[in-house]
Amino acid sequence: MTDVVEAAVTEARRRQAASDRDVSAAVEHFAGTVRETCARWGLTAEGWLDGGAGMPTLAVVAEGGQRAVLKIAEPGDQDVAARIMTAARGRGYARVLDWDASRGALLLERLGPMLSARARTLHEQGPVVVALLQQAWQVPLDSGRPFEGKASGLLSILADLGPRYGAAYGDLLRQATLQAERLAATERPEVVCHGDPHANNVLRRGEGWALIDPDGFVGERSYDVAVVVRDACTELAAAEAASAGSATTVLRNECRRLARSAGVDPERVWAWAYVERVTSGLYLRWHGYTDHGTQFLDVATLLEP
């Protein structure tokens, strides 16, 4: 276990070095807590999982042989996610096996491959994710973060990170800001949103699928649907390269199809997705994922505002 844990701590420090954010406190908490938590819960670490901008997630085995994953964050950071997934009781979300709020340690059932590895296109991924969201949206509103207005937060990202990480995309930032202002003026509380339901946050569970890593704020259904269509950067860039205007056409069609399935306004899905694509590009650059962030921003320039 020691070698696995040390490798995970090394990876945490690598992520710290690559990020423009100060994550030193999170790294030190992870390094000082992970071994103790494994010992306390009788877990054997098998490896750590790729992906994510936070601390590495450990693949572990419990004393009874159950395969699980261990996520450790600073105390408080996972409280909402743990509360939401516990309330869901496996409906739409991964099941919670144990939770220690004082250590920020969350133990979840271990799931299979990401949806992105099994379904390559947005057309394939979208219906799977929206069906899960319709289950996830059933958790009580009081299990999520109180409604504060997601669009206001995105406006803050545009204002703060835009000049630092999107200076070359001035027109794009202005269009995204206009869209976010319109959304902020009309946003309404409806459900506990997952907040980040992309295909890498959907994992195989038996013959079905389950969501992981909810942000868990009260907001609109259309926001969650928009995040489903926010990605697909490579797919949209390829469509545009084949025929000018095709990126917008492909994405418009998916917005209409998934919005109809979820019972939301496709134009609102489009607006949320546009703003999310831009802010995600800025956010990824802030975290040190420069190439990935640039891809988001470059694809956004191909789309209608």
C-alpha positions as MATLAB code, in Angstrom:
seq = 'MTDVVEAAVTEARRRQAASDRDVSAAVEHFAGTVRETCARWGLTAEGWLDGGAGMPTLAVVAEGGQRAVLKIAEPGDQDVAARIMTAARGRGYARVLDWDASRGALLLERLGPMLSARARTLHEQGPVVVALLQQAWQVPLDSGRPFEGKASGLLSILADLGPRYGAAYGDLLRQATLQAERLAATERPEVVCHGDPHANNVLRRGEGWALIDPDGFVGERSYDVAVVVRDACTELAAAEAASAGSATTVLRNECRRLARSAGVDPERVWAWAYVERVTSGLYLRWHGYTDHGTQFLDVATLLEP';
ca = [
       0.000    0.000    0.000;
       2.849    2.385    0.826;
       4.147    2.518   -2.755;
       0.676    3.165   -4.139;
      -0.010    5.912   -1.630;
       3.373    7.495   -2.220;
       2.702    7.461   -5.953;
      -0.639    9.155   -5.356;
       0.972   11.817   -3.157;
       3.605   12.388   -5.842;
       0.825   12.839   -8.397;
      -0.910   15.330   -6.100;
       2.287   17.345   -5.890;
       2.697   17.193   -9.685;
      -0.812   18.633  -10.085;
       0.069   21.340   -7.572;
       3.120   22.332   -9.599;
       1.088   22.479  -12.831;
      -1.698   24.636  -11.391;
      -1.834   28.402  -11.092;
      -4.031   27.935   -8.019;
      -2.613   27.581   -4.546;
      -3.596   23.994   -3.692;
      -0.807   23.441   -1.174;
      -3.209   23.064    1.768;
      -5.228   20.416   -0.102;
      -2.061   18.522   -1.033;
      -0.720   18.539    2.514;
      -4.074   17.409    3.879;
      -4.169   14.568    1.354;
      -0.594   13.512    2.151;
      -1.242   13.557    5.898;
      -4.633   11.849    5.820;
      -4.612    9.152    3.165;
      -2.581    6.491    5.030;
      -4.454    7.026    8.272;
      -7.810    6.732    6.511;
      -6.827    3.516    4.734;
      -5.724    2.005    8.047;
      -8.819    3.163    9.926;
     -11.234    1.734    7.353;
      -9.180   -1.392    6.661;
      -8.513   -0.484    3.041;
      -5.759   -1.774    0.785;
      -4.804    0.689   -1.952;
      -4.411   -0.884   -5.388;
      -3.697    2.214   -7.440;
      -4.826    5.719   -8.138;
      -7.101    6.815  -10.933;
      -6.237    9.222  -13.717;
      -8.191   12.402  -14.345;
      -9.637   15.204  -12.295;
      -8.225   18.503  -11.144;
      -8.302   17.701   -7.428;
      -6.440   15.130   -5.386;
      -5.964   11.631   -6.863;
      -8.755    9.141   -6.274;
      -7.513    5.811   -4.891;
      -8.763    2.429   -6.030;
      -9.020    0.363   -2.819;
     -10.229   -2.981   -1.531;
     -11.994   -3.281    1.826;
     -11.286   -6.072    4.291;
     -14.350   -7.985    3.109;
     -13.108   -7.864   -0.473;
     -15.393   -5.088   -1.685;
     -13.813   -2.941   -4.376;
     -14.238    0.769   -3.775;
     -12.734    4.188   -4.428;
     -11.447    6.588   -1.800;
     -11.644   10.334   -2.350;
      -9.935   12.692    0.098;
     -10.318   16.458    0.109;
     -10.016   19.170    2.703;
     -12.790   18.925    5.335;
     -15.925   20.588    4.028;
     -15.087   20.296    0.343;
     -16.982   17.029   -0.188;
     -19.823   17.535    2.277;
     -22.402   18.499   -0.353;
     -21.426   15.698   -2.733;
     -21.571   13.144    0.076;
     -24.964   14.438    1.215;
     -26.431   14.348   -2.300;
     -25.172   10.876   -3.165;
     -26.328    9.534    0.187;
     -29.777   11.015   -0.401;
     -29.894    9.516   -3.911;
     -29.432    5.967   -2.555;
     -27.904    4.798   -5.819;
     -30.526    6.400   -8.080;
     -28.533    8.109  -10.784;
     -25.467    8.424   -8.552;
     -22.720    6.133   -7.262;
     -23.486    4.622   -3.848;
     -21.790    5.962   -0.723;
     -20.154    3.236    1.399;
     -18.672    5.443    4.130;
     -18.096    9.094    4.892;
     -15.890   10.865    7.433;
     -16.585   14.589    7.315;
     -13.842   15.425    9.835;
     -11.181   13.958    7.517;
     -12.878   14.844    4.239;
     -12.798   11.156    3.309;
     -15.468    9.663    1.052;
     -15.673    5.956    0.189;
     -17.747    5.021   -2.851;
     -18.595    1.882   -4.745;
     -16.079    1.239   -7.486;
     -17.589    1.544  -10.920;
     -16.445    0.591  -14.396;
     -15.189    2.529  -17.417;
     -16.213    6.066  -18.266;
     -19.050    6.630  -20.695;
     -16.603    8.533  -22.901;
     -14.679    5.279  -23.448;
     -17.782    3.392  -24.597;
     -19.706    6.119  -26.449;
     -17.545    8.439  -28.509;
     -20.059   10.902  -29.906;
     -22.343   13.435  -28.297;
     -25.266   11.799  -30.090;
     -24.524    8.534  -28.226;
     -23.604   10.063  -24.880;
     -26.384   12.611  -24.511;
     -29.405   10.339  -23.958;
     -27.513    8.255  -21.375;
     -26.529   11.291  -19.318;
     -29.925   12.998  -19.516;
     -31.663    9.812  -18.358;
     -29.358    9.707  -15.322;
     -29.959   13.383  -14.616;
     -33.696   12.803  -14.514;
     -33.076   10.344  -11.665;
     -30.497   12.565   -9.966;
     -32.836   15.560   -9.998;
     -35.175   13.725   -7.618;
     -32.987   14.325   -4.547;
     -34.495   16.835   -2.074;
     -33.615   20.479   -2.683;
     -32.257   20.835    0.842;
     -29.526   18.287    0.114;
     -27.813   20.716   -2.291;
     -26.180   24.097   -1.957;
     -28.779   26.865   -1.631;
     -29.786   28.724   -4.768;
     -27.430   31.622   -5.429;
     -27.528   31.915   -9.203;
     -25.076   29.927  -11.306;
     -24.954   32.602  -14.002;
     -23.647   35.141  -11.496;
     -20.771   32.802  -10.681;
     -19.978   32.375  -14.366;
     -19.973   36.157  -14.778;
     -17.380   36.349  -12.004;
     -15.201   33.785  -13.816;
     -15.436   35.791  -17.033;
     -14.513   39.010  -15.227;
     -11.693   37.508  -13.159;
     -10.118   34.849  -15.373;
     -11.002   36.349  -18.737;
      -8.311   39.077  -18.762;
      -5.689   36.649  -17.451;
      -6.420   33.541  -19.519;
      -8.528   34.757  -22.451;
      -6.997   38.053  -23.514;
      -6.763   36.864  -27.128;
     -10.487   36.034  -27.196;
     -11.988   39.464  -26.560;
     -15.069   39.080  -28.796;
     -15.772   35.664  -27.355;
     -15.595   36.955  -23.794;
     -17.970   39.815  -24.610;
     -20.524   37.475  -26.191;
     -20.315   35.057  -23.266;
     -20.760   37.921  -20.821;
     -23.909   39.111  -22.616;
     -25.353   35.600  -22.557;
     -24.513   35.146  -18.872;
     -26.143   38.471  -17.990;
     -29.369   37.416  -19.719;
     -29.348   34.087  -17.898;
     -28.654   35.738  -14.553;
     -31.713   37.969  -14.958;
     -34.065   35.008  -15.438;
     -32.430   32.054  -13.657;
     -34.691   30.077  -11.330;
     -34.316   27.293   -8.736;
     -35.746   23.961   -9.907;
     -33.629   20.972   -8.862;
     -30.329   20.001   -7.277;
     -28.096   20.131  -10.348;
     -25.242   17.710  -10.752;
     -23.339   20.700  -12.110;
     -20.740   18.862  -14.209;
     -22.420   15.869  -15.921;
     -19.946   15.306  -18.734;
     -19.195   11.837  -20.085;
     -16.116   11.377  -17.884;
     -18.330   11.767  -14.797;
     -20.562    8.891  -15.911;
     -19.242    5.412  -15.121;
     -20.441    1.921  -15.941;
     -22.444    0.144  -13.202;
     -23.465   -3.370  -14.189;
     -25.639   -3.035  -17.268;
     -26.295    0.640  -16.569;
     -24.477    3.820  -15.611;
     -24.033    6.134  -12.628;
     -22.968    9.733  -12.069;
     -20.054   10.728   -9.838;
     -18.653   13.996   -8.448;
     -21.714   16.253   -8.178;
     -21.200   19.959   -7.555;
     -24.695   19.878   -6.091;
     -26.152   23.371   -6.270;
     -29.814   24.286   -6.650;
     -30.418   25.554  -10.165;
     -32.070   24.869  -13.505;
     -32.504   21.605  -15.367;
     -31.449   23.390  -18.543;
     -28.048   24.145  -17.003;
     -27.270   20.470  -16.446;
     -28.410   19.590  -19.970;
     -26.173   22.358  -21.293;
     -23.129   20.834  -19.615;
     -23.887   17.558  -21.412;
     -23.443   19.341  -24.759;
     -20.655   21.660  -23.588;
     -17.787   19.312  -24.476;
     -17.343   17.320  -27.728;
     -14.669   19.800  -28.810;
     -12.857   17.387  -31.120;
     -16.123   16.252  -32.676;
     -17.316   19.811  -33.311;
     -13.957   20.951  -34.691;
     -13.966   18.023  -37.126;
     -17.499   18.864  -38.275;
     -16.514   22.476  -38.880;
     -13.384   21.450  -40.791;
     -15.519   19.283  -43.080;
     -18.119   21.981  -43.730;
     -18.280   25.580  -42.533;
     -21.148   26.126  -40.103;
     -21.519   22.436  -39.301;
     -20.329   22.802  -35.693;
     -23.263   25.076  -34.944;
     -25.695   22.807  -36.819;
     -24.553   19.673  -34.979;
     -24.735   21.343  -31.593;
     -28.087   23.006  -32.273;
     -29.582   19.632  -33.204;
     -28.282   18.012  -30.023;
     -29.569   20.897  -27.886;
     -33.053   20.473  -29.364;
     -33.049   16.688  -29.017;
     -31.843   16.566  -25.413;
     -33.897   19.563  -24.321;
     -37.012   17.835  -25.619;
     -36.109   14.688  -23.677;
     -35.527   16.664  -20.473;
     -38.531   18.959  -20.943;
     -36.535   22.210  -21.041;
     -36.103   25.140  -23.436;
     -33.478   24.368  -26.136;
     -32.545   28.046  -26.500;
     -31.756   28.224  -22.818;
     -29.658   25.068  -23.117;
     -27.758   26.700  -25.994;
     -27.067   29.863  -23.997;
     -25.867   27.993  -20.910;
     -23.670   25.724  -23.062;
     -22.071   28.693  -24.817;
     -21.153   30.400  -21.546;
     -19.995   27.127  -20.000;
     -17.721   26.348  -22.946;
     -15.978   29.705  -22.583;
     -15.685   29.648  -18.803;
     -14.493   26.035  -18.867;
     -11.703   27.037  -21.230;
     -10.624   29.787  -18.841;
     -10.926   27.516  -15.810;
      -8.848   24.753  -17.407;
      -6.117   27.220  -18.273;
      -6.161   28.465  -14.683;
      -5.644   24.890  -13.474;
      -2.673   24.430  -15.796;
      -4.442   22.426  -18.538;
      -3.488   24.984  -21.182;
      -3.977   22.899  -24.330;
      -7.334   21.535  -23.208;
      -8.538   24.978  -22.203;
      -7.444   26.458  -25.523;
      -9.408   23.781  -27.362;
     -12.590   24.829  -25.541;
     -12.027   28.477  -26.403;
     -11.115   27.814  -30.035;
     -14.228   25.694  -30.597;
     -16.383   28.361  -28.954;
     -15.231   30.813  -31.633;
     -16.775   28.507  -34.259;
     -20.246   28.677  -32.723;
     -23.065   31.178  -32.877;
     -23.435   33.119  -29.602;
];
